[in-house]
Short mmCIF file of C-alpha atoms in Angstrom, two decimals:
data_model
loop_
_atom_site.label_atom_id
_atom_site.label_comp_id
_atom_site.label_asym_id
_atom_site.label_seq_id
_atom_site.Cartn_x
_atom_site.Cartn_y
_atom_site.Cartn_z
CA UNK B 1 -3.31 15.64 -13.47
CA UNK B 2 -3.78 12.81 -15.36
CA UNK B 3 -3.11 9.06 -14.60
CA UNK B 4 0.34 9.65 -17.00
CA UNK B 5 1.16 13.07 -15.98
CA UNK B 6 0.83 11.79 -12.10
CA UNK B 7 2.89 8.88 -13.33
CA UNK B 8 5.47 11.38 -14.55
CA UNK B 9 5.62 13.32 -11.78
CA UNK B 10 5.78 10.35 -9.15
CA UNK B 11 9.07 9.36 -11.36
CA UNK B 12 11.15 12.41 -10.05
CA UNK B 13 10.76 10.71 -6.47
CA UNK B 14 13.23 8.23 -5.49
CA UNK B 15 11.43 5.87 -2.77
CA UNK B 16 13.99 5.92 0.05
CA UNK B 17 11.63 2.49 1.89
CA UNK B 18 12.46 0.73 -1.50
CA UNK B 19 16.30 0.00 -1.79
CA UNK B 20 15.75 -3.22 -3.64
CA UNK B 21 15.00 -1.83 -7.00
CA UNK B 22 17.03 0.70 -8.64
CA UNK B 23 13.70 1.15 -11.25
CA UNK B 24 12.12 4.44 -11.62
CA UNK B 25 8.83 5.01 -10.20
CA UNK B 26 7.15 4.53 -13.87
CA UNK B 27 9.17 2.07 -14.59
CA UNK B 28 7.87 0.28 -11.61
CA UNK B 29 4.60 0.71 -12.06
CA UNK B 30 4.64 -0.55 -15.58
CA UNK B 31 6.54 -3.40 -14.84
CA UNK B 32 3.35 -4.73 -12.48
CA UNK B 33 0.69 -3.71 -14.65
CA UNK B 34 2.55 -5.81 -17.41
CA UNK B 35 3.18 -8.40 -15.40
CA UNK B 36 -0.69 -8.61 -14.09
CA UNK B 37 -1.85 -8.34 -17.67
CA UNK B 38 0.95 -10.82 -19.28
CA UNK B 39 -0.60 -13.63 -16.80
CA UNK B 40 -4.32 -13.09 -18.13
CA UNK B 41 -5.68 -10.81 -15.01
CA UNK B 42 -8.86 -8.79 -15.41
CA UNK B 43 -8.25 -5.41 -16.72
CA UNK B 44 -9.26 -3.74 -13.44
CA UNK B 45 -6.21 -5.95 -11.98
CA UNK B 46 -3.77 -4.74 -14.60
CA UNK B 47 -5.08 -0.82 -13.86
CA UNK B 48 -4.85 -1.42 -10.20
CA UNK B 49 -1.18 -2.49 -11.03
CA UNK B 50 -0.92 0.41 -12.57
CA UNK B 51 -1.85 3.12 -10.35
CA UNK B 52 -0.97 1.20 -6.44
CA UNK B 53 1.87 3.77 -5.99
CA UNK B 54 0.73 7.00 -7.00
CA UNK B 55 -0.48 8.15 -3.65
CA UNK B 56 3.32 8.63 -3.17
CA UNK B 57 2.51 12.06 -5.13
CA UNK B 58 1.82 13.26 -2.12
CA UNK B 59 5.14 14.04 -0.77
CA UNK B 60 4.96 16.95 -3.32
CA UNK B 61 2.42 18.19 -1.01
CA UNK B 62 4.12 19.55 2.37
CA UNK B 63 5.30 16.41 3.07
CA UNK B 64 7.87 16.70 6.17
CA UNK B 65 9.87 13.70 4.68
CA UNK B 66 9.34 10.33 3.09
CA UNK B 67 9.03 9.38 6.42
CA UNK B 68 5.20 10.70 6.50
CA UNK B 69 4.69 9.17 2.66
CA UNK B 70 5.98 5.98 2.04
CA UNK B 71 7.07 2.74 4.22
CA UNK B 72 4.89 -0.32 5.34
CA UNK B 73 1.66 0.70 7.04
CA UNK B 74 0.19 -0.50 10.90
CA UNK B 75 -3.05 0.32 12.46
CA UNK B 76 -2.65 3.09 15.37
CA UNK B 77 -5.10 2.90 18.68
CA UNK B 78 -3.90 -0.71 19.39
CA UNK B 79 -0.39 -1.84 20.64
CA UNK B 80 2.32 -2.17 18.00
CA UNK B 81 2.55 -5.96 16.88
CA UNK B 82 5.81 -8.23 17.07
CA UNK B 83 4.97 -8.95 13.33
CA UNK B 84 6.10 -4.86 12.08
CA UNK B 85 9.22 -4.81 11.01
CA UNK B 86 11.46 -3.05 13.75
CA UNK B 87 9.30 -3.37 16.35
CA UNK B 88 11.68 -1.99 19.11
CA UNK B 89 11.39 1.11 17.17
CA UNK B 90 8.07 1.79 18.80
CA UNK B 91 8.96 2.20 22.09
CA UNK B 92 10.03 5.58 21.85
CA UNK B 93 6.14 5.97 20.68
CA UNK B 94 4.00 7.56 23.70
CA UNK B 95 1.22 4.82 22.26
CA UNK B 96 3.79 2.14 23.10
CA UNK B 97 2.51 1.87 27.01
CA UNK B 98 -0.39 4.19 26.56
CA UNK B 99 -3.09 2.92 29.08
CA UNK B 100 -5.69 2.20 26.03
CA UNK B 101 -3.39 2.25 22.79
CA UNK B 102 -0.78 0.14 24.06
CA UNK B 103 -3.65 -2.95 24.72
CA UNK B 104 -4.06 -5.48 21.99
CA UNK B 105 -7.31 -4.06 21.01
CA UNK B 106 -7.11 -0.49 22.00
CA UNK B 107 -10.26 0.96 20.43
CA UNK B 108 -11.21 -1.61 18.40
CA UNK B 109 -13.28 -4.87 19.31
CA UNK B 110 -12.39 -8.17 18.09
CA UNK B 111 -14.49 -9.15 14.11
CA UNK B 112 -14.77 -4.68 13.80
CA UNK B 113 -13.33 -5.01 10.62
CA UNK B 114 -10.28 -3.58 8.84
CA UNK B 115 -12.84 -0.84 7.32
CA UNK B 116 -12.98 0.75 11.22
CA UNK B 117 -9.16 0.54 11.72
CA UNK B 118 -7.11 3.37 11.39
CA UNK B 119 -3.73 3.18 9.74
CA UNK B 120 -0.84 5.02 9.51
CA UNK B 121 -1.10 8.04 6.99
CA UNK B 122 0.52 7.68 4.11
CA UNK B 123 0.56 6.58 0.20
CA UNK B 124 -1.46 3.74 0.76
CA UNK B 125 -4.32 5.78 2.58
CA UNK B 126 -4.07 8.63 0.33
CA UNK B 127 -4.78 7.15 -3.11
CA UNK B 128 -7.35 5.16 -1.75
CA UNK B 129 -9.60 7.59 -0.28
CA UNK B 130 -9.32 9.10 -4.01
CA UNK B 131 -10.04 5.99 -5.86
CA UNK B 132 -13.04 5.03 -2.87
CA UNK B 133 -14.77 8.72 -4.12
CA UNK B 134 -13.47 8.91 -7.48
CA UNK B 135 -13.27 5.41 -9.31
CA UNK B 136 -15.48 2.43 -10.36
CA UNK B 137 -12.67 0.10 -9.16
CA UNK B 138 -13.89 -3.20 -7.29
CA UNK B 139 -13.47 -3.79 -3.52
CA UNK B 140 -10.67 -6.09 -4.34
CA UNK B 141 -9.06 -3.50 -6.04
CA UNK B 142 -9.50 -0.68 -3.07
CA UNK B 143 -8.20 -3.52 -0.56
CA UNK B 144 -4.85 -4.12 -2.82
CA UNK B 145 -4.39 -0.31 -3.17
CA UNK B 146 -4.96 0.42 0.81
CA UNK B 147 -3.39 -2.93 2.41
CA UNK B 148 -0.33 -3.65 0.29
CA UNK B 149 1.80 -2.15 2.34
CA UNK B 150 0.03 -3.45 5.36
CA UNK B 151 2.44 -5.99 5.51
CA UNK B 152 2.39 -7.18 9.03
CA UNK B 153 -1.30 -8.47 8.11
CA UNK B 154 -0.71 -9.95 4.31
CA UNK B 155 2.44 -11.73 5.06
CA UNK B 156 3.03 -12.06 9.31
CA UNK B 157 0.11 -12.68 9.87
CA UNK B 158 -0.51 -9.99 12.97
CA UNK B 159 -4.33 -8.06 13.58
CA UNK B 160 -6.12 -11.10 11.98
CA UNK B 161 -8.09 -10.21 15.61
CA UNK B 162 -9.49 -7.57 13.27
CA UNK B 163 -10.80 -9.06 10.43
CA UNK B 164 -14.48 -9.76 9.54
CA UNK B 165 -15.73 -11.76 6.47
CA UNK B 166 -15.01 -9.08 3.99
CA UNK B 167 -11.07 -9.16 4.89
CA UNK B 168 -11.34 -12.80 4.28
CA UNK B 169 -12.08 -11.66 0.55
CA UNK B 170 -9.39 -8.57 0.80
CA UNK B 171 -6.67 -10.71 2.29
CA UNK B 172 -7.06 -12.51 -0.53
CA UNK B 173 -7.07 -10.00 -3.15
CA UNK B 174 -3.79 -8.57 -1.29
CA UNK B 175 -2.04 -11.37 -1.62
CA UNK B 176 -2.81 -11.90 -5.37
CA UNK B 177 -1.41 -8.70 -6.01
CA UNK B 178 1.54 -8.95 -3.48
CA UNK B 179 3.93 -11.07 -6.27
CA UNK B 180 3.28 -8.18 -8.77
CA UNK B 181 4.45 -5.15 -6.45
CA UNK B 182 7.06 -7.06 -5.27
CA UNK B 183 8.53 -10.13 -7.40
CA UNK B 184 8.19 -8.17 -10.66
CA UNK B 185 10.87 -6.10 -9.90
CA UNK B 186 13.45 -8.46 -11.53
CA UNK B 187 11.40 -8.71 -14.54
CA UNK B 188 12.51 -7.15 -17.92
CA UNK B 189 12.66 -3.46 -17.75
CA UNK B 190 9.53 -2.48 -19.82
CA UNK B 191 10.36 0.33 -22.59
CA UNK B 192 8.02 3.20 -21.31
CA UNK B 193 7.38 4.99 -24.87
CA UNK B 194 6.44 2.06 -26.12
CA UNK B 195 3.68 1.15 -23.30
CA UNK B 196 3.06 5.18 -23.52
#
């Protein structure tokens, strides 16, 4: 496919994690690259903008439910952090009191870096093991496209443990994106033939 025919596509799903929009998918996903590029951002930025959600395509592709697509992201092989939304929801998890998984570092090592975590599977990791092997986008741009949904680290603050010097530079990138996935929702509706 390309970028617009994915784009198309991705608009037939209606993103059941997302009930504080009632924007299509495309609409969406203009609405933060136009945002990004009406305050002046790089052009890699405003692509970046463009593309974030389209690893959602992948619930075309034997998905079992949104459930396995879409939704904020955690690392697994570590115990659950307070700073996930419904926490308590993990305890029904056999990682929950798992002898290793259930520790506060599980299988990772204080400074490893967010590179050598694993997250949950879903949008987020998709697309960006596509754009890693298949784009010229910056770092910054891979770290907006894999964390944004990561959002106990970009906004409670949990697995900074993890972090080495290079998620100092992607936490920051993350959060310069954040307002455009998010706070550009109650921008103007942008007319989609026209940006077409």
């Amino acid at each position: 496919m390309t970028i617009w025919q994915a784009m198309e596509k991705l608009n037939t799903l209606i993103d059941e994690s997302d009930p504080d929009t009632s924007l299509s998918q495309i609409e969406h996903l203009l609405q933060s690259a136009e945002a990004i590029r009406r305050d002046g951002k790089p052009r890699w930025f405003q692509l970046t903008g463009l593309v974030h959600d389209l690893g959602k395509l992948l619930f075309f592709f034997d998905a079992q439910g949104q459930w396995d697509v879409v939704g904020d992201t955690f690392p697994v092989g570590c115990a659950f952090d307070e700073g996930i939304i419904y926490p308590d929801t993990f305890k029904g998890n056999p990682d929950h009191d798992h002898e290793i998984y259930g520790t506060k570092h599980g299988i990772y090592s204080p400074g490893c870096g967010l590179d050598n975590v694993m997250l949950s599977y879903g949008h987020d990791e998709y697309l960006h093991g596509i754009l890693k092997e298949q784009s010229t986008l910056p770092d910054e741009a891979l770290a907006m496209i894999r964390y944004h949904s990561f959002y106990p680290w970009h906004s409670a603050g949990a697995y900074t443990w993890m972090m080495n010097d290079k998620d100092k530079k992607a936490l920051e990138a993350v959060r310069a994106f954040n307002p455009y996935d998010l706070y550009s929702k109650s921008d103007e509706v942008p007319k989609v033939e026209d940006l077409k």
